[in-house]
Amino acid sequence: MSDVTERTDEAAAVFGDVDVVRKIIHVDMDAFYASVEQRDDPDLRGKPVAVGGSAARGVVAAASYEARQYGVHSAMASVTAKRRCPDLIFVKPRFEVYRAVSAQIRTVFAEHTDLIEPLSLDEAYLDVTENKQGIAIATTLAQTIRDRIKAVTGLNASAGISYNKFLAKMASDLNKPNGQAVITPAMGPRFVAELPVKKFHGVGPATAAKMARLGIATGADLREKSLGFLQANFGKSGGWYYRIARGIDHRAVEPSRERKSVGAEDTFSDDIFDIAPATAEIKALAEKVWRHCEAKDLTGRTVTLKVKYADFRQITRARTLPAALRNAAELEQWANALLATVFPFEKGVRLLGVTVSSLEQRSGDAPSDTQLVLWREP
Ligand SMILES: [Mg+2]
């Protein structure tokens, strides 16, 4: 690559094709499922509550703040959660109630803007650069929205206010629960520089570990790397890391964004050859993917397994089912069936991925017994 080309690429990567200062608010309900349960059952208030799972099995889908003080968090095995917090109260999720509350929250958003991009039942980006009630100060608007949500639903929301989605999302965590924070254009680069990369939204544990091996611990470390270096090491994501290291994110708030698939993948620290670590990974991936589906109120009919070998060659195996998936156990079962078609592995495996596509809404389905298998008391 010549010098000139490289500079052009870097300029494009930094400046993109947008030159507008946006006002973005990321609204995130506090401990959403658990807070709804505490709202509706006074006996649960002030107590450690886990939604999903049971004392004996399953996975915690959401934990109340009281439970979090014991180190209980979502995605934790229920057995571990119970050990950390012996008084933990397990309640069954009521997705139909969460969906109804979510609809109320969106109605509040729509009083201010039509540019609403929901990320899940309890989280959304709002572009309020132009807003319906002409509130000039985005922090005032965020406070107004949170007050309205409280009045309408009785629940607390936190908010992050910034000039792009990445920073708004990071900001909503800063004063959680029941708080808000702003990251202005003047603050953005410094905020990112000081942030550990493992806290960046979109940088998972595998990427964070790889960055650590490359000597990248903070946003400042990331910023020191050239675009070429990041693309060489992280492929398509390299440009994204290059931009966010500078607090730059040109993604628009997309109201009608339709999700095509939900997937997760993980790189092994050492290449694997045996079936046992592969099936253990499939189980973890299936549970993770299903949690995302659940939170987004989605299911799907196509399961895809991705296998990347030690030499970086990648294969996928997919199967479309006659009926939509009903639970994590089914997803795991189909992913394992696909795994069986490539075992014994022709060489070491460095990465496995599981994706669900041919998505459809779960809303309206009467939950069957099998659908609740993850949550059922033994
Ligand atoms: Mg939340």
Coordinates of C-alpha atoms and ligand atoms in Angstrom, one line a residue:
M1 CA 0.0 0.0 0.0
S2 CA 1.4 3.4 -1.0
D3 CA 1.7 6.3 1.4
V4 CA -0.9 8.3 -0.4
T5 CA -3.5 5.5 -0.4
E6 CA -2.9 4.9 3.3
R7 CA -3.5 8.5 4.2
T8 CA -6.6 8.5 2.1
D9 CA -7.9 5.4 3.9
E10 CA -7.1 6.8 7.3
A11 CA -8.9 10.1 6.4
A12 CA -11.9 8.2 5.2
A13 CA -11.9 6.0 8.3
V14 CA -11.8 9.0 10.6
F15 CA -14.1 11.4 8.9
G16 CA -16.5 9.1 7.1
D17 CA -19.0 10.9 5.0
V18 CA -21.0 12.6 7.7
D19 CA -20.2 16.0 9.2
V20 CA -23.1 16.6 11.5
V21 CA -23.0 16.8 15.3
R22 CA -25.8 14.6 16.5
K23 CA -27.5 14.5 19.9
I24 CA -28.0 10.8 20.8
I25 CA -29.6 9.5 24.0
H26 CA -29.2 5.8 25.0
V27 CA -31.9 4.9 27.5
D28 CA -31.5 1.7 29.5
M29 CA -33.9 0.5 32.1
D30 CA -32.4 -0.5 35.5
A31 CA -32.4 -4.2 36.2
F32 CA -35.5 -4.4 34.0
Y33 CA -37.0 -7.8 34.4
A34 CA -36.2 -7.8 38.1
S35 CA -37.5 -4.3 38.7
V36 CA -40.8 -5.2 37.0
E37 CA -41.1 -8.2 39.3
Q38 CA -40.4 -6.1 42.4
R39 CA -42.9 -3.5 41.2
D40 CA -45.6 -6.0 40.9
D41 CA -44.9 -8.0 44.0
P42 CA -44.2 -6.0 47.2
D43 CA -42.8 -9.1 48.9
L44 CA -39.9 -8.9 46.5
R45 CA -38.9 -5.3 47.2
G46 CA -35.6 -4.7 48.8
K47 CA -34.7 -8.4 48.4
P48 CA -32.2 -10.2 46.2
V49 CA -34.2 -11.4 43.2
A50 CA -33.2 -13.5 40.2
V51 CA -35.4 -13.7 37.2
G52 CA -35.0 -17.0 35.4
G53 CA -33.4 -20.2 36.5
S54 CA -34.1 -22.0 39.8
A55 CA -32.0 -23.0 42.8
A56 CA -31.1 -26.2 41.0
R57 CA -30.7 -25.4 37.3
G58 CA -30.8 -22.9 34.5
V59 CA -29.3 -19.5 34.1
V60 CA -30.1 -16.1 35.7
A61 CA -31.7 -13.8 33.1
A62 CA -31.7 -10.7 35.3
A63 CA -30.7 -9.9 38.9
S64 CA -32.1 -7.2 41.2
Y65 CA -29.6 -4.7 42.6
E66 CA -29.9 -6.3 46.0
A67 CA -28.7 -9.6 44.3
R68 CA -25.9 -7.9 42.5
Q69 CA -24.4 -6.9 45.8
Y70 CA -23.7 -10.6 46.3
G71 CA -22.0 -10.8 42.9
V72 CA -25.1 -12.3 41.2
H73 CA -25.5 -11.2 37.6
S74 CA -27.3 -12.1 34.4
A75 CA -26.0 -15.1 32.4
M76 CA -24.7 -16.7 35.7
A77 CA -25.5 -20.3 36.3
S78 CA -28.3 -20.4 38.9
V79 CA -26.4 -22.8 41.1
T80 CA -23.5 -20.4 41.3
A81 CA -25.9 -17.5 42.0
K82 CA -27.6 -19.4 44.9
R83 CA -24.2 -20.3 46.3
R84 CA -23.2 -16.6 46.3
C85 CA -26.5 -15.5 47.7
P86 CA -28.3 -18.2 49.7
D87 CA -31.4 -16.0 50.2
L88 CA -31.8 -15.4 46.5
I89 CA -35.4 -15.6 45.4
F90 CA -35.9 -17.1 42.0
V91 CA -39.0 -15.9 40.0
K92 CA -40.2 -17.0 36.6
P93 CA -39.9 -14.5 33.8
R94 CA -43.2 -13.0 32.5
F95 CA -42.2 -11.9 29.1
E96 CA -45.7 -10.8 28.1
V97 CA -45.5 -8.2 31.0
Y98 CA -42.0 -7.1 30.0
R99 CA -43.2 -6.6 26.4
A100 CA -46.2 -4.5 27.5
V101 CA -43.9 -2.3 29.7
S102 CA -41.5 -2.0 26.8
A103 CA -44.3 -0.8 24.6
Q104 CA -45.2 1.9 27.2
I105 CA -41.6 3.1 27.2
R106 CA -41.5 3.3 23.4
T107 CA -44.7 5.5 23.6
V108 CA -42.8 7.9 25.8
F109 CA -39.9 8.0 23.4
A110 CA -42.3 8.7 20.5
E111 CA -43.5 11.8 22.3
H112 CA -40.0 13.2 21.5
T113 CA -38.6 11.6 18.4
D114 CA -39.4 9.1 15.7
L115 CA -35.8 8.1 15.4
I116 CA -35.9 5.3 17.9
E117 CA -33.7 2.2 17.6
P118 CA -34.6 -0.4 20.1
L119 CA -31.7 -2.7 21.1
S120 CA -33.9 -5.0 23.3
L121 CA -37.0 -4.7 25.4
D122 CA -35.4 -2.3 27.8
E123 CA -32.8 -0.3 25.8
A124 CA -33.0 2.1 22.9
Y125 CA -31.0 4.7 21.1
L126 CA -32.9 8.0 20.4
D127 CA -31.7 10.6 18.0
V128 CA -33.0 13.9 19.5
T129 CA -31.0 16.3 17.3
E130 CA -34.3 17.5 16.2
N131 CA -37.0 16.7 18.7
K132 CA -40.8 17.1 18.7
Q133 CA -41.0 19.4 21.7
G134 CA -38.0 21.5 20.7
I135 CA -36.0 20.8 23.9
A136 CA -32.6 22.3 23.1
I137 CA -30.6 20.7 25.8
A138 CA -30.3 16.9 25.4
T139 CA -29.6 16.4 29.1
T140 CA -32.8 18.2 30.0
L141 CA -34.6 16.0 27.5
A142 CA -33.1 12.8 28.9
Q143 CA -34.3 13.9 32.4
T144 CA -37.7 14.6 31.0
I145 CA -37.9 11.2 29.4
R146 CA -36.7 9.4 32.5
D147 CA -39.3 11.3 34.6
R148 CA -42.1 10.3 32.2
I149 CA -41.0 6.6 32.2
K150 CA -41.1 6.7 36.0
A151 CA -44.5 8.3 36.0
V152 CA -46.0 5.9 33.4
T153 CA -44.3 2.6 34.5
G154 CA -43.1 3.2 38.0
L155 CA -39.7 2.1 36.9
N156 CA -36.2 3.7 36.9
A157 CA -34.3 4.3 33.7
S158 CA -30.7 5.5 33.2
A159 CA -29.5 7.5 30.3
G160 CA -26.4 8.4 28.4
I161 CA -26.2 11.5 26.3
S162 CA -23.6 12.0 23.7
Y163 CA -22.8 12.9 20.1
N164 CA -22.8 9.3 18.9
K165 CA -24.2 5.9 19.7
F166 CA -21.0 4.4 21.0
L167 CA -20.4 7.1 23.6
A168 CA -24.1 7.4 24.5
K169 CA -24.1 3.7 25.3
M170 CA -21.0 4.0 27.4
A171 CA -22.4 7.0 29.2
S172 CA -25.6 5.3 30.3
D173 CA -23.6 3.0 32.5
L174 CA -21.7 5.8 34.3
N175 CA -24.4 6.9 36.8
K176 CA -26.5 3.7 36.8
P177 CA -28.9 3.1 38.5
N178 CA -31.4 5.9 38.1
G179 CA -28.9 8.4 36.8
Q180 CA -27.6 9.9 33.6
A181 CA -24.3 11.2 32.3
V182 CA -23.2 13.2 29.3
I183 CA -20.1 12.9 27.2
T184 CA -19.6 16.1 25.1
P185 CA -17.5 16.3 22.0
A186 CA -14.8 17.9 24.1
M187 CA -14.8 15.1 26.6
G188 CA -15.1 12.2 24.1
P189 CA -11.5 11.5 23.1
R190 CA -10.2 11.7 26.7
F191 CA -13.0 9.5 28.0
V192 CA -12.2 6.8 25.4
A193 CA -8.4 7.1 26.0
E194 CA -8.8 6.3 29.7
L195 CA -11.3 3.5 29.2
P196 CA -10.0 -0.1 29.4
V197 CA -10.8 -1.7 26.0
K198 CA -12.5 -4.6 27.7
K199 CA -15.2 -2.2 28.8
F200 CA -15.8 -1.0 25.2
H201 CA -19.3 -2.0 24.0
G202 CA -18.7 -4.5 21.3
V203 CA -15.3 -5.7 22.5
G204 CA -15.9 -9.2 23.9
P205 CA -13.6 -11.2 26.2
A206 CA -11.9 -13.0 23.2
T207 CA -11.1 -9.7 21.5
A208 CA -10.0 -8.1 24.7
A209 CA -7.6 -11.0 25.3
K210 CA -6.2 -10.6 21.8
M211 CA -5.8 -6.9 22.3
A212 CA -4.0 -7.6 25.6
R213 CA -1.6 -9.9 23.8
L214 CA -0.9 -7.0 21.4
G215 CA -0.2 -4.6 24.3
I216 CA -3.6 -2.8 24.0
A217 CA -5.1 -2.3 27.4
T218 CA -6.8 1.1 27.1
G219 CA -8.3 3.4 24.5
A220 CA -5.1 5.3 24.5
D221 CA -3.1 2.2 23.6
L222 CA -5.6 1.4 20.8
R223 CA -5.2 4.9 19.4
E224 CA -1.5 4.4 19.0
K225 CA -2.0 1.6 16.5
S226 CA -2.3 2.4 12.8
L227 CA -5.3 1.6 10.8
G228 CA -3.2 -0.9 8.8
F229 CA -2.1 -2.7 12.0
L230 CA -5.7 -2.9 13.3
Q231 CA -7.1 -4.2 10.0
A232 CA -4.3 -6.7 9.7
N233 CA -5.1 -8.1 13.2
F234 CA -8.8 -7.6 13.4
G235 CA -10.0 -7.7 9.8
K236 CA -13.2 -5.7 9.1
S237 CA -13.4 -4.6 12.7
G238 CA -10.0 -2.9 12.5
G239 CA -11.6 0.3 11.0
W240 CA -14.2 0.3 13.7
Y241 CA -11.6 0.1 16.5
Y242 CA -9.6 2.8 14.8
R243 CA -12.6 5.1 14.9
I244 CA -13.9 4.4 18.4
A245 CA -10.4 4.9 19.8
R246 CA -10.9 8.5 18.7
G247 CA -14.5 8.7 20.0
I248 CA -15.8 8.6 16.4
D249 CA -18.9 6.7 15.4
H250 CA -20.9 7.7 12.4
R251 CA -23.6 5.1 12.7
A252 CA -27.1 6.6 12.4
V253 CA -29.9 5.7 14.7
E254 CA -31.9 3.3 12.5
P255 CA -35.6 3.1 13.5
S256 CA -36.4 0.2 11.1
R257 CA -33.2 -1.7 11.5
E258 CA -34.2 -5.3 11.0
R259 CA -32.0 -7.9 12.6
K260 CA -31.1 -10.8 10.2
S261 CA -29.5 -13.1 12.6
V262 CA -28.4 -13.5 16.2
G263 CA -25.0 -15.2 16.8
A264 CA -22.1 -15.6 19.1
E265 CA -18.6 -17.0 18.6
D266 CA -15.6 -17.6 20.7
T267 CA -11.9 -18.2 20.1
F268 CA -10.2 -20.9 22.1
S269 CA -7.0 -19.9 23.9
D270 CA -5.5 -23.2 22.5
D271 CA -6.7 -25.0 19.5
I272 CA -8.9 -27.9 20.4
F273 CA -9.1 -31.4 18.9
D274 CA -11.5 -33.3 21.2
I275 CA -15.3 -33.3 21.2
A276 CA -15.7 -32.5 24.9
P277 CA -14.4 -28.9 24.9
A278 CA -16.3 -28.4 21.6
T279 CA -19.7 -29.5 23.1
A280 CA -19.0 -27.5 26.2
E281 CA -18.5 -24.4 24.0
I282 CA -21.6 -25.2 22.0
K283 CA -23.6 -25.3 25.2
A284 CA -22.3 -21.9 26.3
L285 CA -22.8 -20.3 22.9
A286 CA -26.3 -21.7 22.5
E287 CA -27.2 -20.3 25.9
K288 CA -25.7 -16.9 25.1
V289 CA -27.4 -16.7 21.7
W290 CA -30.7 -17.8 23.2
R291 CA -30.5 -15.1 25.9
H292 CA -30.1 -12.5 23.1
C293 CA -33.1 -14.0 21.3
E294 CA -35.1 -13.9 24.4
A295 CA -34.2 -10.3 25.2
K296 CA -35.0 -9.2 21.7
D297 CA -38.2 -11.3 21.6
L298 CA -37.0 -13.3 18.7
T299 CA -36.6 -16.9 17.7
G300 CA -35.5 -18.5 14.4
R301 CA -35.6 -21.5 12.2
T302 CA -32.1 -21.7 10.8
V303 CA -29.1 -22.8 12.9
T304 CA -25.6 -22.2 11.6
L305 CA -22.4 -23.6 13.0
K306 CA -19.2 -21.9 12.1
V307 CA -15.8 -23.7 12.6
K308 CA -12.5 -21.9 12.1
Y309 CA -9.5 -24.2 11.9
A310 CA -6.0 -23.5 13.2
D311 CA -5.0 -22.4 9.6
F312 CA -7.8 -19.9 9.6
R313 CA -9.8 -21.8 7.0
Q314 CA -13.5 -21.5 7.9
I315 CA -16.4 -23.7 7.2
T316 CA -20.1 -23.3 8.1
R317 CA -22.8 -25.9 8.4
A318 CA -26.5 -24.9 8.5
R319 CA -29.8 -26.5 9.0
T320 CA -33.3 -25.0 8.6
L321 CA -35.9 -26.6 10.9
P322 CA -39.5 -27.1 10.2
A323 CA -40.5 -25.1 13.2
A324 CA -38.9 -22.2 15.1
L325 CA -36.6 -22.9 18.0
R326 CA -38.3 -22.9 21.4
N327 CA -35.5 -22.9 23.9
A328 CA -31.7 -22.9 24.4
A329 CA -31.7 -26.7 24.8
E330 CA -33.1 -27.1 21.2
L331 CA -30.6 -24.7 19.8
E332 CA -27.8 -26.6 21.6
Q333 CA -29.1 -29.9 20.3
W334 CA -29.2 -28.7 16.6
A335 CA -25.8 -27.1 16.9
N336 CA -24.4 -30.3 18.3
A337 CA -25.9 -32.2 15.4
L338 CA -24.1 -29.9 13.0
L339 CA -20.9 -30.4 15.0
A340 CA -21.2 -34.1 14.6
T341 CA -21.0 -33.7 10.8
V342 CA -17.5 -32.2 11.0
F343 CA -16.1 -34.5 13.7
P344 CA -13.5 -35.8 13.9
F345 CA -11.9 -32.4 13.2
E346 CA -9.6 -32.5 10.2
K347 CA -7.2 -30.2 12.2
G348 CA -7.2 -28.1 15.4
V349 CA -10.2 -25.8 15.9
R350 CA -9.5 -22.3 17.0
L351 CA -13.0 -20.8 16.9
L352 CA -16.6 -22.0 17.1
G353 CA -19.7 -19.9 16.4
V354 CA -23.5 -20.5 16.6
T355 CA -26.0 -18.3 14.8
V356 CA -29.8 -18.3 14.6
S357 CA -31.4 -16.8 11.5
S358 CA -34.7 -16.9 9.6
L359 CA -35.8 -14.9 12.6
E360 CA -39.4 -14.3 13.7
Q361 CA -41.1 -12.6 16.6
R362 CA -42.0 -14.7 19.6
S363 CA -44.8 -12.3 20.6
G364 CA -48.2 -13.9 20.8
D365 CA -47.0 -17.4 21.2
A366 CA -48.5 -19.1 24.2
P367 CA -45.4 -20.3 26.1
S368 CA -45.4 -24.1 25.9
D369 CA -43.9 -26.3 28.6
T370 CA -40.8 -26.9 26.5
Q371 CA -40.4 -23.2 25.9
L372 CA -40.0 -22.8 29.6
V373 CA -37.7 -25.7 30.2
L374 CA -34.9 -23.4 31.1
W375 CA -36.9 -21.7 33.8
R376 CA -38.9 -24.6 35.2
E377 CA -38.5 -25.5 38.8
P378 CA -37.2 -29.1 39.2
Ligands
MG1 MG -31.1 -2.5 31.3

